[in-house]
Amino acid sequence: MVDPMELLRSNLSRVRIPEPTNRIYKQECCLSFDTPRSEGGLFIDMNTFLAFGKHSVAWNYEKTGNPVYLHIKQTKKVVPEDRPLKKPTLLAIGVDGGFDNNEPEYEETHNIIILPDYVTLPFPSVELPEKVRLAVDAILMAEGAERKEQVAAWVADKKQRSAYAMNLQQIDNGVIVPPSGWKCTKCDKRDNLWLNLTDGMILCGRKNWDGTGGNDHAIQHYKETGYPLAVKLGTVTADLEAADVFSYPEDEGVLDPLLAEHLSHFGIDFSSLQKTEMTTAERELDQNTNFDWDRIQESGQEVEPIFGPGYTGLVNLGNSCYMAATMQVVYSTRSFHSRYYTNQSLKMAFEMAPADPTVDLNMQLTKLAHGLLSGKYSIPALEKDDTANAATTTARTKQEGIPPRMFKAVIAASHPEFSTMRQQDALEFFLHFVDQVERANAGKPELDPARSFKFGIEDRILCSSGKVTYNRRLDYILSLIIPLHEATNKDELEAFHKFKAEKISEGMEVFSNEIVRPRVPLEACLANFSAPEEIHDFYSTALKAKTTAIKTAGLTSFPDYLVLHMRKFVMEEGWVPKKLDVYIDVPDIIDISHMRSLGHQLGEELLPDGVPGGEVESNIPVPNEDIVSQLVSMGFNHLHCQKAAIKTSNAGVEEAMNWLLSHMDDPDIDFPISQEAQGAEAFLSSVDQSKVDILISFGFTEEIARKALKASGSDIEKATDWIFNNPEASVSSDMDATTSNTASDPTSAELPDGGGRYRLIGIVSHIGTSTQCGHYVAHILKDGRWVIFNDDKVGASVNPPKDMGYLYFFERLNSGDTPEG
């Protein structure tokens, strides 16, 4: 039998001592939601510093050959029954002198494990090679990568270089700061200490609202001296960028590029210092994520908790409810369930992943799916019985849930807003999410679950000349305006408005239980989407002049899952955003068969594509000046406003503003309109017309044929391949006209399609005055009953808010389905 120590020595080349900049995972498995508190503990690869649970560590050994691991196991300490209660001296929870929050304490053990035979050596041990001892010490002392990313996300804006750092005056007063044993110069505080980088004074920080923190001596010193920069002692380590530097005149945390030089002025060797204190961002994160939201949001209804596969809650990472609510509904669909759970194991995803699985979207989608759907983590959380100071435990009415940190980091990596800890719009997140999933499955449409949400929309525009044109686009959601004039309770509303006016005139308050809200049927919202709409100042290529046209909209395909977005947030006079206080009566079953677009009909004459000859300038679309002037009054660039009006076919100010906000960074945003139009004309006309005609005979539109030939060097075969490999190119995101028949549209042909009857399966509701604040909750129809998913709380829904949804998810009913099925 091989001696364990000799086996370790023979594998020393596979052990690395981590550098300060290395990402070290030690709180959570990269492939699952196992932690050091899980049954098998956590295994940290001592070469890559990735963490694995007891089931996946062998997969990592097979893939990488790395044999040496640090095993961390945390076991809950048994609290003596006769432990005396601490008498609080502060009105605070979980701090020294405050109320005991009864959080369990854990004992942590460490071992060196060598695979494949799980040979075990205890740590600490003087017999271990020095390299191993140094590596383990560095891993245990380092800030975990999970925690670092969470803190970085909490800091909404990246720290800026301080204006005072490069020319900071430092007094040559002989002050030498020792490596430890610091104390405030003006009081007895030994924590939350700040070193002023001008004179070397060590002073305590600001006092917190709950009595914790310092005594404000550092800020007082700045007011007396004007010395601008201070660094928090205890946050200075070899990783200098992580140090907490504060600028008093700028009143924010900043970067000091010369921090090493400024510290050395006072004799501080930062490379040897260990972190002993939280940064300001870390403390703020702790205060926000540990706050007991459940006590604030007392619903007043006793919700029966549900546990098991498909009933796993998501821990709120700090304003992440928009993501939690959305993902719970998404993973309840058959398409995502099968793609990332039924048909893909964690091991399969890991084998396909790059060297670092934490940054692979496919891996993290699979990890989240198995975490939510397996039931492994959907178990009752345990807590101390508050009625007796005993070691007995009772089940809470909720579960601990799983924290989707790695998933959030990956899905938000390409989006500056979702990577912060600010509240976000669930609709915007859903659209970003499905776009990222589609990109991740590019070239493999049969594997792409996002396609189950995708459908085509066609606008038919009837010119006063009697000729028509068709515009097509793809979307994942059907955004519906709420026609308040279609409310079914107009009599009650009129009576309420009179009652409210009387109350106000008498100086009395209207109570919430007295408020009457409009009730609008969902059918009215759907009908409003398809209703004829006048487009003023429409430029007709047939009349060669502006005219009024009639636009109608329909769907070219019906998706497997239809997502309806209720446009509750509108702009009031003065461009003040307002949330409509309205109920939408949503039935369990809807039928949208009547909304299917008929496409180009026999006998319809199409508007000509453009003006022949040298009359390009006369064919330039004309913006509606009313729209342009309103946008300009809001501070937008005049040219940009003209483009926004043109690109949205002068549909309205709101549509133009939405386009403008999402295209501000377009590289051609400052091109003159005439130059843009001429460039497009030249681009599409500089190909062989005979080859264009050949592609048109295949069923493609002339516009797409020209684009494909231009992109493929006028090669017919390559152009055909280009069209099928670039389906998005065949659908314009703006109002460029296409004239092909629906049946011959290759993009629509690739989308899922079927009947128009749908069953309501999910609701994402929003509480609050804006999508950027408040709270999101999901209700999902599972196993024949409605279930509420409120972050980590999962329970049987007593009264699902079907009339208060922000996003509604419908599943298409196949011919064999029954409404109850």
XYZ file of C-alpha atoms in Angstrom, residues 188-692:
505
model
C -10.752 53.299 22.360
C -12.194 51.907 19.078
C -10.118 49.065 17.643
C -12.234 48.283 14.587
C -13.597 50.321 11.677
C -10.336 52.318 11.682
C -9.251 54.614 8.844
C -5.687 55.751 8.088
C -5.535 59.305 6.737
C -3.079 59.159 3.827
C -1.847 62.734 4.326
C -0.707 62.719 7.966
C -0.950 59.047 9.013
C -3.602 59.647 11.694
C -5.594 56.498 12.600
C -9.185 57.394 13.425
C -12.513 55.581 13.739
C -15.224 55.701 11.074
C -18.795 56.949 11.079
C -21.438 55.878 13.553
C -24.193 53.642 12.121
C -27.911 54.106 12.714
C -27.983 51.135 15.098
C -25.186 52.390 17.325
C -22.466 50.258 15.738
C -19.489 51.548 13.744
C -17.214 54.312 14.989
C -17.466 57.681 16.689
C -17.087 59.901 13.575
C -13.484 60.863 14.418
C -12.135 60.312 10.856
C -14.722 62.575 9.260
C -14.181 65.214 11.980
C -10.457 65.133 11.233
C -11.141 65.816 7.546
C -13.390 68.765 8.428
C -10.618 70.215 10.594
C -7.698 69.624 8.198
C -9.113 69.128 4.688
C -6.882 66.066 4.188
C -8.911 64.232 1.524
C -8.107 60.490 1.388
C -8.239 57.681 3.941
C -7.894 53.900 3.655
C -9.664 51.412 5.906
C -7.118 49.439 7.894
C -7.981 45.777 7.851
C -8.915 45.864 4.156
C -5.331 46.406 2.938
C -3.824 43.195 1.543
C -1.608 42.144 -1.357
C -4.693 42.664 -3.533
C -4.518 46.461 -3.296
C -7.488 47.062 -5.629
C -9.770 45.481 -3.016
C -8.736 47.984 -0.341
C -11.389 50.419 0.838
C -10.232 53.972 -0.018
C -12.584 56.858 0.718
C -12.438 60.420 -0.591
C -14.117 62.876 1.754
C -14.474 65.802 -0.687
C -15.808 63.442 -3.404
C -17.918 61.689 -0.730
C -17.493 58.182 -2.178
C -15.263 55.159 -2.333
C -12.503 55.689 -4.898
C -9.473 54.128 -6.545
C -6.011 55.296 -5.550
C -3.552 54.156 -8.255
C -0.628 55.225 -6.040
C -1.872 53.479 -2.899
C 1.242 51.311 -2.598
C 3.439 54.436 -2.633
C 1.143 56.264 -0.209
C 1.206 53.321 2.230
C 4.975 52.907 2.049
C 5.317 56.557 3.152
C 4.126 55.356 6.573
C 6.220 52.189 6.532
C 3.373 49.834 5.587
C 4.332 46.666 3.682
C 0.938 45.780 2.196
C 2.120 42.429 0.759
C 2.323 40.897 4.234
C -1.019 42.161 5.592
C -4.079 39.918 6.025
C -7.655 41.080 5.665
C -9.382 41.528 9.023
C -12.319 43.864 8.249
C -15.225 44.148 5.822
C -15.120 46.890 3.222
C -17.971 49.402 3.141
C -19.537 47.569 0.185
C -19.320 44.227 1.997
C -20.975 45.650 5.110
C -23.749 47.209 3.019
C -24.257 43.895 1.234
C -24.549 42.044 4.518
C -27.097 44.511 5.861
C -29.256 44.194 2.751
C -29.092 40.449 2.161
C -29.536 39.519 5.817
C -32.540 41.745 6.347
C -35.611 39.663 7.163
C -37.931 40.584 4.314
C -40.422 37.931 5.358
C -41.331 39.860 8.485
C -41.855 43.052 6.516
C -43.985 41.351 3.859
C -46.480 39.708 6.202
C -49.175 38.602 3.800
C -51.783 37.785 6.449
C -52.509 34.426 4.811
C -51.167 31.137 6.060
C -49.497 29.573 3.015
C -48.985 25.819 3.120
C -45.303 25.214 2.311
C -44.540 22.787 -0.523
C -41.333 20.817 -0.935
C -39.956 18.419 -3.513
C -38.913 18.342 -7.208
C -39.906 21.546 -8.974
C -40.644 23.358 -5.710
C -37.234 24.839 -4.854
C -37.005 28.484 -3.823
C -34.344 30.969 -4.943
C -32.451 32.999 -2.365
C -32.706 36.745 -2.915
C -29.187 37.978 -3.632
C -30.251 41.559 -2.956
C -32.923 42.948 -5.314
C -32.854 39.797 -7.463
C -36.566 38.944 -7.209
C -37.094 39.988 -10.857
C -34.717 37.197 -11.883
C -36.093 34.626 -9.415
C -39.719 35.098 -10.467
C -38.865 34.950 -14.175
C -36.632 31.870 -13.957
C -39.156 29.911 -11.895
C -41.732 30.297 -14.677
C -39.215 29.668 -17.485
C -38.031 26.385 -15.944
C -41.628 25.241 -15.497
C -41.971 25.062 -19.309
C -41.461 21.734 -21.025
C -38.859 23.172 -23.399
C -36.443 24.371 -20.691
C -37.222 21.436 -18.394
C -36.236 18.905 -21.047
C -33.276 20.835 -22.504
C -31.419 21.491 -19.262
C -32.759 18.817 -16.908
C -34.300 15.742 -18.499
C -31.956 15.596 -21.504
C -28.754 16.988 -20.001
C -27.054 15.751 -16.861
C -24.661 17.840 -14.816
C -21.816 15.578 -15.908
C -22.679 16.020 -19.606
C -22.699 19.798 -19.248
C -19.394 19.722 -17.325
C -17.710 17.562 -19.961
C -18.700 20.084 -22.649
C -17.752 23.120 -20.547
C -14.460 25.046 -20.870
C -11.770 24.860 -18.219
C -13.730 27.241 -15.974
C -17.350 26.017 -15.790
C -18.383 29.031 -13.708
C -18.326 31.231 -16.831
C -20.098 28.790 -19.160
C -23.782 29.642 -19.737
C -24.754 26.092 -20.712
C -23.193 24.726 -17.515
C -24.839 27.298 -15.279
C -28.245 26.862 -16.978
C -27.946 23.135 -16.315
C -26.806 23.719 -12.734
C -29.793 25.977 -12.081
C -32.196 23.513 -13.726
C -30.991 20.602 -11.583
C -31.019 22.812 -8.509
C -34.621 23.898 -9.081
C -36.122 20.726 -10.499
C -34.410 17.781 -8.779
C -35.858 18.448 -5.325
C -32.427 17.834 -3.770
C -32.413 21.265 -2.125
C -36.164 21.615 -1.564
C -36.282 20.599 2.079
C -37.638 22.403 5.148
C -35.155 24.725 6.816
C -34.611 24.133 10.519
C -34.391 26.714 13.255
C -34.197 26.886 16.998
C -37.508 26.656 18.794
C -38.150 30.173 20.092
C -40.537 28.960 22.761
C -37.906 27.011 24.613
C -34.190 27.392 24.923
C -33.508 23.875 23.811
C -31.506 22.000 21.231
C -34.701 20.738 19.618
C -35.485 22.041 16.143
C -38.722 22.781 14.349
C -39.419 23.125 10.647
C -39.887 26.627 9.328
C -42.701 27.498 6.951
C -40.085 27.998 4.265
C -36.970 26.401 2.866
C -33.450 27.744 2.650
C -33.565 27.799 -1.138
C -30.579 27.987 -3.475
C -28.540 31.122 -4.304
C -28.232 31.584 -8.117
C -24.982 33.561 -7.866
C -23.019 31.895 -10.658
C -25.999 31.924 -13.013
C -26.553 35.640 -12.374
C -22.875 36.408 -12.950
C -22.878 34.611 -16.320
C -26.226 35.842 -17.664
C -25.440 39.416 -16.589
C -21.869 39.499 -17.871
C -22.924 41.139 -21.153
C -25.398 43.550 -19.570
C -24.260 46.503 -17.421
C -27.570 46.806 -15.533
C -28.246 43.159 -14.640
C -24.712 42.818 -13.273
C -25.550 45.305 -10.511
C -27.560 44.760 -7.338
C -30.229 47.270 -8.386
C -33.808 46.177 -8.974
C -34.577 45.567 -12.658
C -37.536 45.136 -14.996
C -38.603 41.475 -15.221
C -39.639 41.986 -18.850
C -36.229 43.346 -19.849
C -34.523 40.496 -18.022
C -36.702 37.880 -19.762
C -35.883 39.331 -23.194
C -32.162 39.491 -22.371
C -32.244 35.938 -21.043
C -33.920 34.330 -24.078
C -31.594 36.283 -26.372
C -28.554 34.869 -24.542
C -29.979 31.340 -24.650
C -30.614 31.658 -28.382
C -27.040 32.832 -28.930
C -25.687 29.953 -26.828
C -27.573 27.489 -29.034
C -26.714 29.211 -32.338
C -26.525 26.754 -35.202
C -28.505 24.155 -33.212
C -32.129 25.341 -33.493
C -33.396 21.886 -32.541
C -31.734 22.314 -29.120
C -32.737 25.934 -28.528
C -35.519 26.076 -25.892
C -35.909 29.848 -26.383
C -37.548 29.110 -29.743
C -40.606 27.866 -27.879
C -41.345 31.522 -27.015
C -40.559 32.965 -30.455
C -43.149 34.028 -33.010
C -43.584 36.297 -36.019
C -45.575 39.536 -36.171
C -46.734 41.038 -39.439
C -47.957 44.614 -39.925
C -50.170 45.216 -42.973
C -50.164 48.850 -44.082
C -52.914 49.931 -46.469
C -52.075 53.136 -48.340
C -54.830 55.538 -49.467
C -53.849 54.529 -53.010
C -55.353 51.121 -52.267
C -51.963 49.419 -52.389
C -50.427 47.564 -49.443
C -47.077 46.738 -47.910
C -46.114 44.224 -45.213
C -43.548 44.572 -42.449
C -42.344 41.558 -40.516
C -40.438 41.100 -37.275
C -39.798 38.392 -34.703
C -40.490 38.701 -31.004
C -40.612 36.717 -27.767
C -43.391 38.715 -26.124
C -46.681 40.273 -27.147
C -46.764 43.716 -25.547
C -50.341 44.889 -24.980
C -51.683 48.388 -24.390
C -54.459 48.394 -21.773
C -57.546 50.201 -23.193
C -59.003 51.731 -20.032
C -62.076 52.879 -21.966
C -62.991 49.184 -22.313
C -63.452 48.769 -18.528
C -66.460 46.641 -17.646
C -67.228 48.434 -14.359
C -67.742 51.992 -15.635
C -70.749 52.641 -13.372
C -68.819 51.656 -10.255
C -65.848 53.758 -11.375
C -68.025 56.824 -11.930
C -69.589 56.435 -8.490
C -66.142 56.011 -6.915
C -64.756 59.159 -8.551
C -67.713 61.159 -7.162
C -67.199 59.599 -3.730
C -63.442 60.366 -3.874
C -64.052 63.988 -4.892
C -66.446 64.422 -1.958
C -63.946 62.921 0.493
C -61.146 65.177 -0.752
C -63.359 68.280 -0.584
C -64.093 67.403 3.047
C -60.394 66.929 3.772
C -60.872 63.204 4.417
C -58.724 60.273 3.307
C -59.842 57.508 0.913
C -58.901 54.155 2.435
C -57.385 51.379 0.313
C -60.362 49.076 0.832
C -62.620 51.775 -0.635
C -60.723 52.190 -3.905
C -62.452 50.959 -7.076
C -60.117 50.083 -9.947
C -60.957 49.688 -13.642
C -61.492 46.101 -14.784
C -60.416 45.502 -18.380
C -60.910 42.106 -20.073
C -57.792 40.546 -21.585
C -59.803 40.027 -24.774
C -60.045 43.831 -25.111
C -56.251 44.157 -24.846
C -55.740 41.495 -27.523
C -58.377 43.097 -29.767
C -56.676 46.474 -29.348
C -53.401 44.956 -30.625
C -55.063 43.817 -33.855
C -57.352 46.822 -34.324
C -56.850 49.109 -37.353
C -54.659 52.109 -36.543
C -54.186 55.286 -38.550
C -50.630 56.262 -39.541
C -50.426 59.932 -40.399
C -47.777 61.353 -42.721
C -47.054 57.925 -44.200
C -44.861 58.316 -47.279
C -46.469 56.409 -50.152
C -44.118 55.195 -52.873
C -47.174 54.883 -55.100
C -48.373 58.463 -54.631
C -44.848 59.856 -54.119
C -46.283 61.918 -51.288
C -47.276 61.761 -47.636
C -50.705 60.368 -46.885
C -52.724 58.607 -44.182
C -52.438 54.811 -44.066
C -54.197 52.127 -42.041
C -52.057 49.620 -40.154
C -53.294 46.263 -38.816
C -51.205 43.651 -37.028
C -51.343 39.873 -36.791
C -49.178 36.885 -35.883
C -47.508 34.807 -38.588
C -46.985 31.896 -36.162
C -48.276 30.808 -32.759
C -45.491 29.868 -30.290
C -45.498 26.912 -27.908
C -45.508 29.438 -25.040
C -47.126 32.843 -25.463
C -45.880 35.602 -23.138
C -48.164 38.612 -22.746
C -46.739 41.840 -21.361
C -49.266 44.237 -19.863
C -48.124 47.811 -20.460
C -49.037 49.127 -17.022
C -46.280 51.723 -17.000
C -47.192 54.748 -19.086
C -45.992 58.337 -19.520
C -48.216 61.038 -18.076
C -48.258 64.670 -19.110
C -44.842 66.165 -18.495
C -43.219 62.770 -19.210
C -43.730 61.504 -15.703
C -43.847 57.680 -15.573
C -46.978 56.295 -13.951
C -48.184 52.805 -13.141
C -51.791 52.110 -14.145
C -53.846 50.988 -11.162
C -55.969 48.496 -13.087
C -57.197 44.911 -12.958
C -57.001 42.691 -16.057
C -59.607 39.923 -16.152
C -57.589 37.004 -17.510
C -59.366 33.699 -18.241
C -57.659 30.344 -17.763
C -58.099 29.529 -21.465
C -57.723 31.972 -24.361
C -58.089 31.524 -28.119
C -56.092 33.835 -30.395
C -56.839 32.007 -33.650
C -58.438 35.175 -35.037
C -55.120 37.014 -34.631
C -53.290 35.013 -37.313
C -52.039 37.196 -40.151
C -53.381 36.284 -43.591
C -50.337 37.615 -45.447
C -50.355 38.912 -49.000
C -53.728 38.119 -50.553
C -54.552 37.473 -54.204
C -55.676 40.671 -55.875
C -53.748 42.917 -53.486
C -51.380 45.287 -55.237
C -48.126 45.909 -53.398
C -46.593 49.328 -52.965
C -43.542 49.770 -55.209
C -40.217 49.265 -53.408
C -38.797 52.662 -54.378
C -38.457 55.362 -56.972
C -36.400 54.419 -60.080
C -33.735 56.598 -61.633
C -32.042 59.414 -59.813
C -34.912 60.249 -57.490
C -33.496 58.669 -54.350
C -33.792 61.921 -52.396
C -37.551 62.146 -52.978
C -37.993 58.671 -51.496
C -36.400 59.590 -48.178
C -39.016 58.976 -45.429
C -40.291 62.074 -43.647
C -40.454 62.264 -39.828
C -43.537 63.572 -38.032
C -42.469 66.966 -36.741
C -44.825 66.807 -33.737
C -43.051 63.655 -32.538
C -39.643 65.179 -33.235
C -40.393 68.429 -31.394
C -41.676 66.607 -28.305
C -38.546 64.452 -28.167
C -36.277 67.471 -28.711
C -38.028 69.252 -25.808
C -36.935 66.351 -23.609
C -33.288 67.088 -24.438
C -32.598 64.590 -27.250
C -30.542 65.444 -30.358
C -32.708 66.738 -33.249
C -31.243 64.372 -35.869
C -31.594 61.412 -33.503
C -35.251 62.334 -32.908
C -35.920 62.501 -36.658
C -34.432 59.032 -37.119
C -36.458 57.659 -34.215
C -39.703 58.937 -35.757
C -38.777 57.487 -39.174
C -37.658 54.122 -37.823
C -40.970 53.681 -35.990
C -43.041 54.895 -38.992
C -44.208 57.923 -37.016
C -46.217 55.579 -34.780
C -46.023 57.887 -31.753
C -43.775 59.625 -29.231
C -43.520 56.632 -26.862
C -42.517 54.248 -29.661
C -39.957 56.732 -30.986
C -38.506 57.340 -27.521
C -38.159 53.590 -26.876
C -36.328 53.195 -30.205
C -34.103 56.151 -29.427
C -33.116 54.892 -25.977
C -32.091 51.493 -27.366
C -30.156 52.870 -30.397
C -28.178 55.749 -28.841
C -24.913 53.849 -29.347
C -25.520 52.807 -32.978
C -22.410 53.585 -35.062
C -24.527 55.318 -37.748
C -26.717 57.308 -35.341
C -25.081 60.604 -36.446
C -25.164 59.896 -40.214
C -27.397 62.332 -42.137
C -30.730 60.804 -43.091
C -30.152 61.384 -46.805
C -26.714 59.729 -46.619
C -28.165 56.774 -44.736
C -30.960 56.334 -47.282
C -28.617 56.664 -50.243
C -26.163 54.263 -48.674
C -28.894 51.678 -48.200
C -30.103 52.205 -51.762
C -26.588 51.843 -53.153
C -25.931 48.798 -51.003
C -29.018 46.973 -52.248
C -28.805 48.020 -55.886
C -25.185 47.121 -56.618
C -25.879 43.463 -57.477
C -26.823 41.577 -60.657
C -30.609 41.876 -61.135
C -30.801 38.518 -62.918
C -29.386 36.785 -59.853
C -31.824 38.705 -57.656
